[in-house]
PDB file of C-alpha atoms and ligand atoms in Angstrom:
ATOM      1  CA  MET A  15     -73.109-169.782 -13.939  1.00 64.00           C
ATOM      2  CA  PHE A  16     -72.775-166.738 -16.008  1.00 74.00           C
ATOM      3  CA  GLU A  17     -70.303-163.944 -16.191  1.00 86.00           C
ATOM      4  CA  VAL A  18     -71.916-160.840 -14.684  1.00 88.00           C
ATOM      5  CA  GLU A  19     -70.661-157.403 -15.682  1.00 89.00           C
ATOM      6  CA  PHE A  20     -71.539-153.756 -15.033  1.00 90.00           C
ATOM      7  CA  GLN A  21     -72.597-152.505 -18.366  1.00 92.00           C
ATOM      8  CA  ALA A  22     -73.700-148.786 -18.054  1.00 93.00           C
ATOM      9  CA  SER A  23     -75.084-146.243 -15.836  1.00 93.00           C
ATOM     10  CA  ALA A  24     -77.471-143.792 -17.212  1.00 95.00           C
ATOM     11  CA  ALA A  25     -78.691-140.403 -15.670  1.00 92.00           C
ATOM     12  CA  THR A  26     -80.517-139.457 -18.848  1.00 93.00           C
ATOM     13  CA  PRO A  27     -82.276-141.583 -21.504  1.00 95.00           C
ATOM     14  CA  GLN A  28     -79.446-140.676 -23.933  1.00 96.00           C
ATOM     15  CA  GLN A  29     -77.157-142.765 -21.816  1.00 96.00           C
ATOM     16  CA  PHE A  30     -79.237-145.896 -21.961  1.00 97.00           C
ATOM     17  CA  PRO A  31     -77.134-148.578 -23.758  1.00 97.00           C
ATOM     18  CA  PRO A  32     -78.284-150.073 -27.103  1.00 97.00           C
ATOM     19  CA  GLU A  33     -81.425-152.227 -26.835  1.00 97.00           C
ATOM     20  CA  THR A  34     -79.897-155.686 -27.401  1.00 95.00           C
ATOM     21  CA  LEU A  35     -80.803-158.297 -24.698  1.00 96.00           C
ATOM     22  CA  PRO A  36     -83.875-158.637 -22.837  1.00 96.00           C
ATOM     23  CA  GLU A  37     -84.104-156.638 -19.669  1.00 97.00           C
ATOM     24  CA  PHE A  38     -85.433-157.246 -16.142  1.00 97.00           C
ATOM     25  CA  ALA A  39     -85.888-153.985 -14.105  1.00 97.00           C
ATOM     26  CA  PHE A  40     -85.955-153.664 -10.212  1.00 96.00           C
ATOM     27  CA  LEU A  41     -88.430-151.060  -8.994  1.00 95.00           C
ATOM     28  CA  GLY A  42     -89.287-149.897  -5.554  1.00 95.00           C
ATOM     29  CA  ARG A  43     -89.123-147.351  -2.813  1.00 93.00           C
ATOM     30  CA  SER A  44     -85.762-146.190  -1.705  1.00 89.00           C
ATOM     31  CA  ASN A  45     -84.122-148.606   0.707  1.00 91.00           C
ATOM     32  CA  VAL A  46     -86.441-151.444  -0.133  1.00 95.00           C
ATOM     33  CA  GLY A  47     -83.596-153.673  -1.270  1.00 94.00           C
ATOM     34  CA  LYS A  48     -83.463-153.401  -4.944  1.00 93.00           C
ATOM     35  CA  SER A  49     -79.578-153.480  -5.171  1.00 90.00           C
ATOM     36  CA  SER A  50     -79.515-156.273  -2.426  1.00 92.00           C
ATOM     37  CA  LEU A  51     -81.953-158.479  -4.614  1.00 95.00           C
ATOM     38  CA  LEU A  52     -79.885-157.938  -7.796  1.00 93.00           C
ATOM     39  CA  ASN A  53     -76.737-158.845  -5.890  1.00 91.00           C
ATOM     40  CA  SER A  54     -78.334-162.067  -4.358  1.00 93.00           C
ATOM     41  CA  LEU A  55     -79.562-163.140  -7.837  1.00 91.00           C
ATOM     42  CA  VAL A  56     -76.163-163.068  -9.373  1.00 87.00           C
ATOM     43  CA  GLY A  57     -74.469-164.275  -6.104  1.00 83.00           C
ATOM     44  CA  LYS A  58     -72.164-161.258  -5.839  1.00 69.00           C
ATOM     45  CA  LYS A  59     -72.183-159.209  -2.711  1.00 61.00           C
ATOM     46  CA  ARG A  60     -71.004-155.929  -4.209  1.00 63.00           C
ATOM     47  CA  LEU A  61     -72.032-155.830  -7.786  1.00 65.00           C
ATOM     48  CA  ALA A  62     -74.789-153.188  -7.316  1.00 64.00           C
ATOM     49  CA  PHE A  63     -74.249-150.583  -4.523  1.00 65.00           C
ATOM     50  CA  VAL A  64     -76.118-151.198  -1.362  1.00 65.00           C
ATOM     51  CA  SER A  65     -76.445-148.491   1.353  1.00 62.00           C
ATOM     52  CA  SER A  66     -78.235-147.837   4.533  1.00 61.00           C
ATOM     53  CA  THR A  67     -78.780-144.379   3.309  1.00 61.00           C
ATOM     54  CA  PRO A  68     -82.021-144.260   1.271  1.00 58.00           C
ATOM     55  CA  GLY A  69     -81.820-142.730  -2.214  1.00 55.00           C
ATOM     56  CA  ARG A  70     -78.325-143.512  -2.916  1.00 56.00           C
ATOM     57  CA  THR A  71     -78.782-145.084  -6.416  1.00 61.00           C
ATOM     58  CA  GLN A  72     -79.817-142.112  -8.543  1.00 79.00           C
ATOM     59  CA  THR A  73     -79.024-143.398 -11.972  1.00 89.00           C
ATOM     60  CA  ILE A  74     -80.267-146.429 -13.838  1.00 94.00           C
ATOM     61  CA  ASN A  75     -77.631-149.018 -13.683  1.00 93.00           C
ATOM     62  CA  PHE A  76     -77.438-151.875 -16.328  1.00 95.00           C
ATOM     63  CA  TYR A  77     -75.750-155.223 -15.450  1.00 93.00           C
ATOM     64  CA  ARG A  78     -75.161-157.905 -18.188  1.00 93.00           C
ATOM     65  CA  VAL A  79     -75.673-161.539 -17.248  1.00 92.00           C
ATOM     66  CA  GLY A  80     -73.606-163.597 -19.744  1.00 90.00           C
ATOM     67  CA  ASP A  81     -75.004-162.931 -23.254  1.00 91.00           C
ATOM     68  CA  ARG A  82     -78.492-163.726 -22.070  1.00 92.00           C
ATOM     69  CA  PHE A  83     -80.019-160.697 -20.409  1.00 94.00           C
ATOM     70  CA  LEU A  84     -79.617-157.343 -18.455  1.00 96.00           C
ATOM     71  CA  LEU A  85     -80.604-156.761 -14.798  1.00 95.00           C
ATOM     72  CA  VAL A  86     -81.454-153.187 -14.473  1.00 96.00           C
ATOM     73  CA  ASP A  87     -81.333-151.312 -11.108  1.00 93.00           C
ATOM     74  CA  LEU A  88     -83.602-148.247 -11.021  1.00 93.00           C
ATOM     75  CA  PRO A  89     -83.383-145.392  -8.444  1.00 87.00           C
ATOM     76  CA  GLY A  90     -85.630-145.665  -5.583  1.00 85.00           C
ATOM     77  CA  TYR A  91     -88.665-143.455  -5.226  1.00 77.00           C
ATOM     78  CA  GLY A  92     -90.775-142.061  -2.384  1.00 71.00           C
ATOM     79  CA  TYR A  93     -88.049-141.003  -0.169  1.00 62.00           C
ATOM     80  CA  ALA A  94     -89.411-137.858   1.652  1.00 56.00           C
ATOM     81  CA  ARG A  95     -86.147-136.072   1.790  1.00 57.00           C
ATOM     82  CA  ILE A  96     -85.477-136.101  -1.847  1.00 59.00           C
ATOM     83  CA  PRO A  97     -86.158-132.523  -3.233  1.00 62.00           C
ATOM     84  CA  LYS A  98     -88.953-131.981  -5.790  1.00 64.00           C
ATOM     85  CA  SER A  99     -86.562-131.408  -8.709  1.00 67.00           C
ATOM     86  CA  GLU A 100     -85.030-134.804  -8.143  1.00 66.00           C
ATOM     87  CA  SER A 101     -88.339-136.671  -7.980  1.00 71.00           C
ATOM     88  CA  SER A 102     -89.484-135.054 -11.266  1.00 78.00           C
ATOM     89  CA  HIS A 103     -86.096-136.088 -12.622  1.00 80.00           C
ATOM     90  CA  TRP A 104     -86.813-139.629 -11.369  1.00 82.00           C
ATOM     91  CA  LYS A 105     -90.097-139.511 -13.087  1.00 85.00           C
ATOM     92  CA  ALA A 106     -88.910-138.537 -16.437  1.00 88.00           C
ATOM     93  CA  LEU A 107     -86.026-141.070 -16.332  1.00 91.00           C
ATOM     94  CA  ALA A 108     -88.422-143.931 -15.325  1.00 91.00           C
ATOM     95  CA  ASP A 109     -90.988-142.854 -17.844  1.00 90.00           C
ATOM     96  CA  ALA A 110     -88.432-142.953 -20.559  1.00 95.00           C
ATOM     97  CA  TYR A 111     -87.254-146.303 -19.420  1.00 96.00           C
ATOM     98  CA  LEU A 112     -90.559-148.069 -18.452  1.00 95.00           C
ATOM     99  CA  LEU A 113     -92.531-146.737 -21.408  1.00 95.00           C
ATOM    100  CA  GLY A 114     -89.854-146.487 -24.072  1.00 96.00           C
ATOM    101  CA  ARG A 115     -87.778-149.472 -23.732  1.00 97.00           C
ATOM    102  CA  GLN A 116     -88.304-152.084 -26.414  1.00 96.00           C
ATOM    103  CA  THR A 117     -86.304-154.691 -24.576  1.00 97.00           C
ATOM    104  CA  LEU A 118     -87.810-154.529 -21.240  1.00 97.00           C
ATOM    105  CA  GLU A 119     -89.193-157.931 -20.472  1.00 96.00           C
ATOM    106  CA  LEU A 120     -90.466-157.694 -16.896  1.00 96.00           C
ATOM    107  CA  SER A 121     -90.303-155.301 -13.931  1.00 97.00           C
ATOM    108  CA  LEU A 122     -89.844-156.650 -10.452  1.00 97.00           C
ATOM    109  CA  LEU A 123     -91.955-154.351  -8.147  1.00 98.00           C
ATOM    110  CA  LEU A 124     -90.345-154.485  -4.718  1.00 98.00           C
ATOM    111  CA  VAL A 125     -92.420-153.862  -1.685  1.00 98.00           C
ATOM    112  CA  ASP A 126     -91.106-153.930   1.920  1.00 98.00           C
ATOM    113  CA  SER A 127     -92.856-156.753   3.733  1.00 98.00           C
ATOM    114  CA  ARG A 128     -92.851-154.899   6.972  1.00 98.00           C
ATOM    115  CA  ARG A 129     -94.753-152.005   5.529  1.00 97.00           C
ATOM    116  CA  GLY A 130     -96.932-153.446   2.836  1.00 97.00           C
ATOM    117  CA  TRP A 131     -98.189-151.446   0.026  1.00 98.00           C
ATOM    118  CA  MET A 132     -97.553-147.853   0.506  1.00 96.00           C
ATOM    119  CA  ASP A 133     -99.014-144.959  -1.566  1.00 94.00           C
ATOM    120  CA  ALA A 134     -95.962-144.567  -3.705  1.00 91.00           C
ATOM    121  CA  ASP A 135     -95.962-148.442  -4.424  1.00 95.00           C
ATOM    122  CA  ARG A 136     -99.686-148.166  -5.362  1.00 96.00           C
ATOM    123  CA  GLN A 137     -99.022-145.375  -7.809  1.00 93.00           C
ATOM    124  CA  LEU A 138     -96.252-147.254  -9.491  1.00 93.00           C
ATOM    125  CA  ARG A 139     -98.459-150.392  -9.516  1.00 96.00           C
ATOM    126  CA  ASP A 140    -101.378-148.444 -11.101  1.00 95.00           C
ATOM    127  CA  TYR A 141     -99.039-146.964 -13.596  1.00 93.00           C
ATOM    128  CA  LEU A 142     -97.819-150.377 -14.749  1.00 95.00           C
ATOM    129  CA  GLU A 143    -101.298-151.658 -14.968  1.00 95.00           C
ATOM    130  CA  HIS A 144    -102.472-148.621 -16.963  1.00 94.00           C
ATOM    131  CA  TYR A 145     -99.645-148.984 -19.479  1.00 94.00           C
ATOM    132  CA  GLN A 146     -99.989-152.912 -19.299  1.00 94.00           C
ATOM    133  CA  ARG A 147     -96.513-153.392 -18.496  1.00 95.00           C
ATOM    134  CA  PRO A 148     -95.692-156.831 -17.140  1.00 95.00           C
ATOM    135  CA  TYR A 149     -94.545-157.048 -13.527  1.00 96.00           C
ATOM    136  CA  LEU A 150     -93.810-159.340 -10.681  1.00 96.00           C
ATOM    137  CA  VAL A 151     -94.290-158.286  -6.947  1.00 98.00           C
ATOM    138  CA  VAL A 152     -91.598-159.276  -4.587  1.00 98.00           C
ATOM    139  CA  ALA A 153     -92.000-158.739  -0.834  1.00 98.00           C
ATOM    140  CA  THR A 154     -88.555-157.954   0.606  1.00 98.00           C
ATOM    141  CA  LYS A 155     -86.774-158.281   3.887  1.00 98.00           C
ATOM    142  CA  ILE A 156     -89.123-161.229   4.902  1.00 98.00           C
ATOM    143  CA  ASP A 157     -86.605-162.310   7.317  1.00 98.00           C
ATOM    144  CA  LYS A 158     -87.598-159.360   9.545  1.00 98.00           C
ATOM    145  CA  LEU A 159     -91.011-160.867  10.146  1.00 98.00           C
ATOM    146  CA  ASN A 160     -91.793-163.841  12.277  1.00 98.00           C
ATOM    147  CA  ARG A 161     -94.269-166.483  10.847  1.00 97.00           C
ATOM    148  CA  LYS A 162     -97.374-164.831  12.052  1.00 98.00           C
ATOM    149  CA  GLU A 163     -96.447-161.407  10.855  1.00 98.00           C
ATOM    150  CA  GLU A 164     -95.335-162.853   7.560  1.00 98.00           C
ATOM    151  CA  ASN A 165     -98.692-164.597   6.977  1.00 98.00           C
ATOM    152  CA  GLN A 166    -100.528-161.400   7.869  1.00 98.00           C
ATOM    153  CA  SER A 167     -98.404-159.153   5.783  1.00 98.00           C
ATOM    154  CA  MET A 168     -98.494-161.498   2.674  1.00 98.00           C
ATOM    155  CA  ALA A 169    -102.318-161.829   2.966  1.00 98.00           C
ATOM    156  CA  ALA A 170    -102.728-157.989   3.215  1.00 98.00           C
ATOM    157  CA  MET A 171    -100.489-157.463   0.186  1.00 98.00           C
ATOM    158  CA  ARG A 172    -102.202-160.282  -1.838  1.00 98.00           C
ATOM    159  CA  ALA A 173    -105.664-158.823  -1.002  1.00 98.00           C
ATOM    160  CA  GLU A 174    -104.811-155.652  -3.014  1.00 97.00           C
ATOM    161  CA  VAL A 175    -103.849-157.649  -6.142  1.00 97.00           C
ATOM    162  CA  PRO A 176    -106.258-160.593  -6.275  1.00 95.00           C
ATOM    163  CA  GLY A 177    -104.945-163.483  -8.548  1.00 93.00           C
ATOM    164  CA  ARG A 178    -101.450-162.073  -8.556  1.00 95.00           C
ATOM    165  CA  GLU A 179     -98.599-163.919  -7.096  1.00 93.00           C
ATOM    166  CA  ILE A 180     -96.334-162.173  -4.624  1.00 97.00           C
ATOM    167  CA  MET A 181     -92.930-163.666  -4.076  1.00 97.00           C
ATOM    168  CA  PRO A 182     -91.370-163.515  -0.518  1.00 98.00           C
ATOM    169  CA  PHE A 183     -87.783-162.675  -0.548  1.00 98.00           C
ATOM    170  CA  SER A 184     -84.724-162.262   1.779  1.00 98.00           C
ATOM    171  CA  ALA A 185     -81.327-161.049   0.761  1.00 96.00           C
ATOM    172  CA  LEU A 186     -80.150-162.259   4.203  1.00 95.00           C
ATOM    173  CA  SER A 187     -81.232-165.798   4.085  1.00 96.00           C
ATOM    174  CA  GLY A 188     -81.501-166.229   0.272  1.00 95.00           C
ATOM    175  CA  ARG A 189     -85.092-167.117   0.543  1.00 97.00           C
ATOM    176  CA  GLY A 190     -86.952-166.565  -2.825  1.00 97.00           C
ATOM    177  CA  VAL A 191     -83.736-166.245  -4.960  1.00 95.00           C
ATOM    178  CA  ARG A 192     -84.380-169.520  -6.784  1.00 94.00           C
ATOM    179  CA  GLU A 193     -88.146-168.761  -7.475  1.00 95.00           C
ATOM    180  CA  ILE A 194     -87.270-165.302  -8.716  1.00 96.00           C
ATOM    181  CA  TRP A 195     -84.361-166.511 -10.772  1.00 93.00           C
ATOM    182  CA  GLN A 196     -86.623-169.173 -12.305  1.00 92.00           C
ATOM    183  CA  THR A 197     -89.200-166.652 -13.280  1.00 92.00           C
ATOM    184  CA  ILE A 198     -86.561-164.445 -14.975  1.00 90.00           C
ATOM    185  CA  THR A 199     -84.880-167.270 -16.814  1.00 85.00           C
ATOM    186  CA  LYS A 200     -88.184-168.865 -17.977  1.00 83.00           C
ATOM    187  CA  SER A 201     -89.547-165.634 -19.047  1.00 78.00           C
ATOM    188  CA  LYS A 202     -89.626-165.988 -22.936  1.00 62.00           C
ATOM    189  CA  THR A 203     -86.151-165.182 -23.952  1.00 54.00           C
ATOM    190  CA  PRO A 204     -82.996-166.528 -22.329  1.00 46.00           C
ATOM    191  CA  ARG A 205     -81.577-169.210 -24.708  1.00 44.00           C
TER     192      ARG A 205
HETATM  193  N1  GTP W 330     -82.601-157.683   6.915  1.00 62.93           N
HETATM  194  C1  GTP W 330     -82.646-157.495   5.524  1.00 62.93           C
HETATM  195  N2  GTP W 330     -82.044-156.267   5.158  1.00 62.93           N
HETATM  196  C2  GTP W 330     -82.061-156.038   3.921  1.00 62.93           C
HETATM  197  C3  GTP W 330     -82.586-156.871   2.798  1.00 62.93           C
HETATM  198  N3  GTP W 330     -82.391-156.335   1.753  1.00 62.93           N
HETATM  199  C4  GTP W 330     -81.818-155.166   1.879  1.00 62.93           C
HETATM  200  N4  GTP W 330     -81.599-154.905   3.244  1.00 62.93           N
HETATM  201  C5  GTP W 330     -80.885-153.746   3.797  1.00 62.93           C
HETATM  202  O1  GTP W 330     -81.624-152.630   3.365  1.00 62.93           O
HETATM  203  C6  GTP W 330     -80.856-151.545   3.079  1.00 62.93           C
HETATM  204  C7  GTP W 330     -81.147-150.991   1.771  1.00 62.93           C
HETATM  205  O2  GTP W 330     -80.848-152.033   0.726  1.00 62.93           O
HETATM  206  P1  GTP W 330     -80.361-151.619  -0.814  1.00 62.93           P
HETATM  207  O3  GTP W 330     -80.368-152.939  -1.457  1.00 62.93           O
HETATM  208  O4  GTP W 330     -79.407-150.678  -0.921  1.00 62.93           O
HETATM  209  O5  GTP W 330     -81.821-150.935  -1.193  1.00 62.93           O
HETATM  210  P2  GTP W 330     -82.283-150.164  -2.482  1.00 62.93           P
HETATM  211  O6  GTP W 330     -83.648-150.358  -2.703  1.00 62.93           O
HETATM  212  O7  GTP W 330     -81.256-150.558  -3.492  1.00 62.93           O
HETATM  213  O8  GTP W 330     -81.979-148.639  -2.105  1.00 62.93           O
HETATM  214  P3  GTP W 330     -81.847-147.238  -2.919  1.00 62.93           P
HETATM  215  O9  GTP W 330     -80.766-147.575  -4.006  1.00 62.93           O
HETATM  216  O10 GTP W 330     -81.383-146.309  -1.997  1.00 62.93           O
HETATM  217  O11 GTP W 330     -83.166-147.027  -3.689  1.00 62.93           O
HETATM  218  C8  GTP W 330     -79.370-152.005   3.206  1.00 62.93           C
HETATM  219  O12 GTP W 330     -79.023-151.621   4.608  1.00 62.93           O
HETATM  220  C9  GTP W 330     -79.463-153.488   3.214  1.00 62.93           C
HETATM  221  O13 GTP W 330     -78.488-154.151   3.803  1.00 62.93           O
HETATM  222  C10 GTP W 330     -83.069-158.190   3.358  1.00 62.93           C
HETATM  223  O14 GTP W 330     -83.509-158.964   2.604  1.00 62.93           O
HETATM  224  N5  GTP W 330     -83.125-158.398   4.728  1.00 62.93           N
HETATM  225 MG1   MG W 331     -79.977-149.286  -4.809  1.00 62.93          MG
END
């Protein structure tokens, strides 16, 4: 395994660390499970901060995996109780990162499997499509669904993005960790 280390926390684009290694970014609504996925991937329970209160991660946090790549935890969006000023801050920070970052290799767009696509997810998906940014869709908290619900939910989500793979994931059972890890490590760069 690799040594994993917290690298930087950025509240403004000026605080982004230098563009050195390829980066994999975790995007999704507040509480969808971004930090939990990141922790599962690296096998550490408490690397990225997990909270039952939505909207806790307000900065972009960078974690270095060996000398191979960075995993990047973005603040959640779409949480109704976040004031307007903060959501425009989110947008400015996310724009700077998603559009400006030269080393961004792939975004993982997380969608809660119980809810499926929500408007805020669709907006971000359209945004990534519009700017032709590569992304992988991950359906989170799949452990909360039974087999039938899972089939329905995955089918409904896939119907909106024909031809695109959606990976089911659970931080609880570890399902999907290997597939997502493989997608990251085979994605061009890692030596
Ligand atoms: N059952 C289940 N619960 C999960 C899973 N992933 C995350 N959770 C729970 O969902 C809540 C939110 O998880 P986080 O990983 O903090 O979510 P986040 O997307 O980083 O949230 P923000 O940083 O607030 O945007 C926590 O209570 C987690 O324990 C999962 O796969 N299964
Ligand atoms: Mg988080």
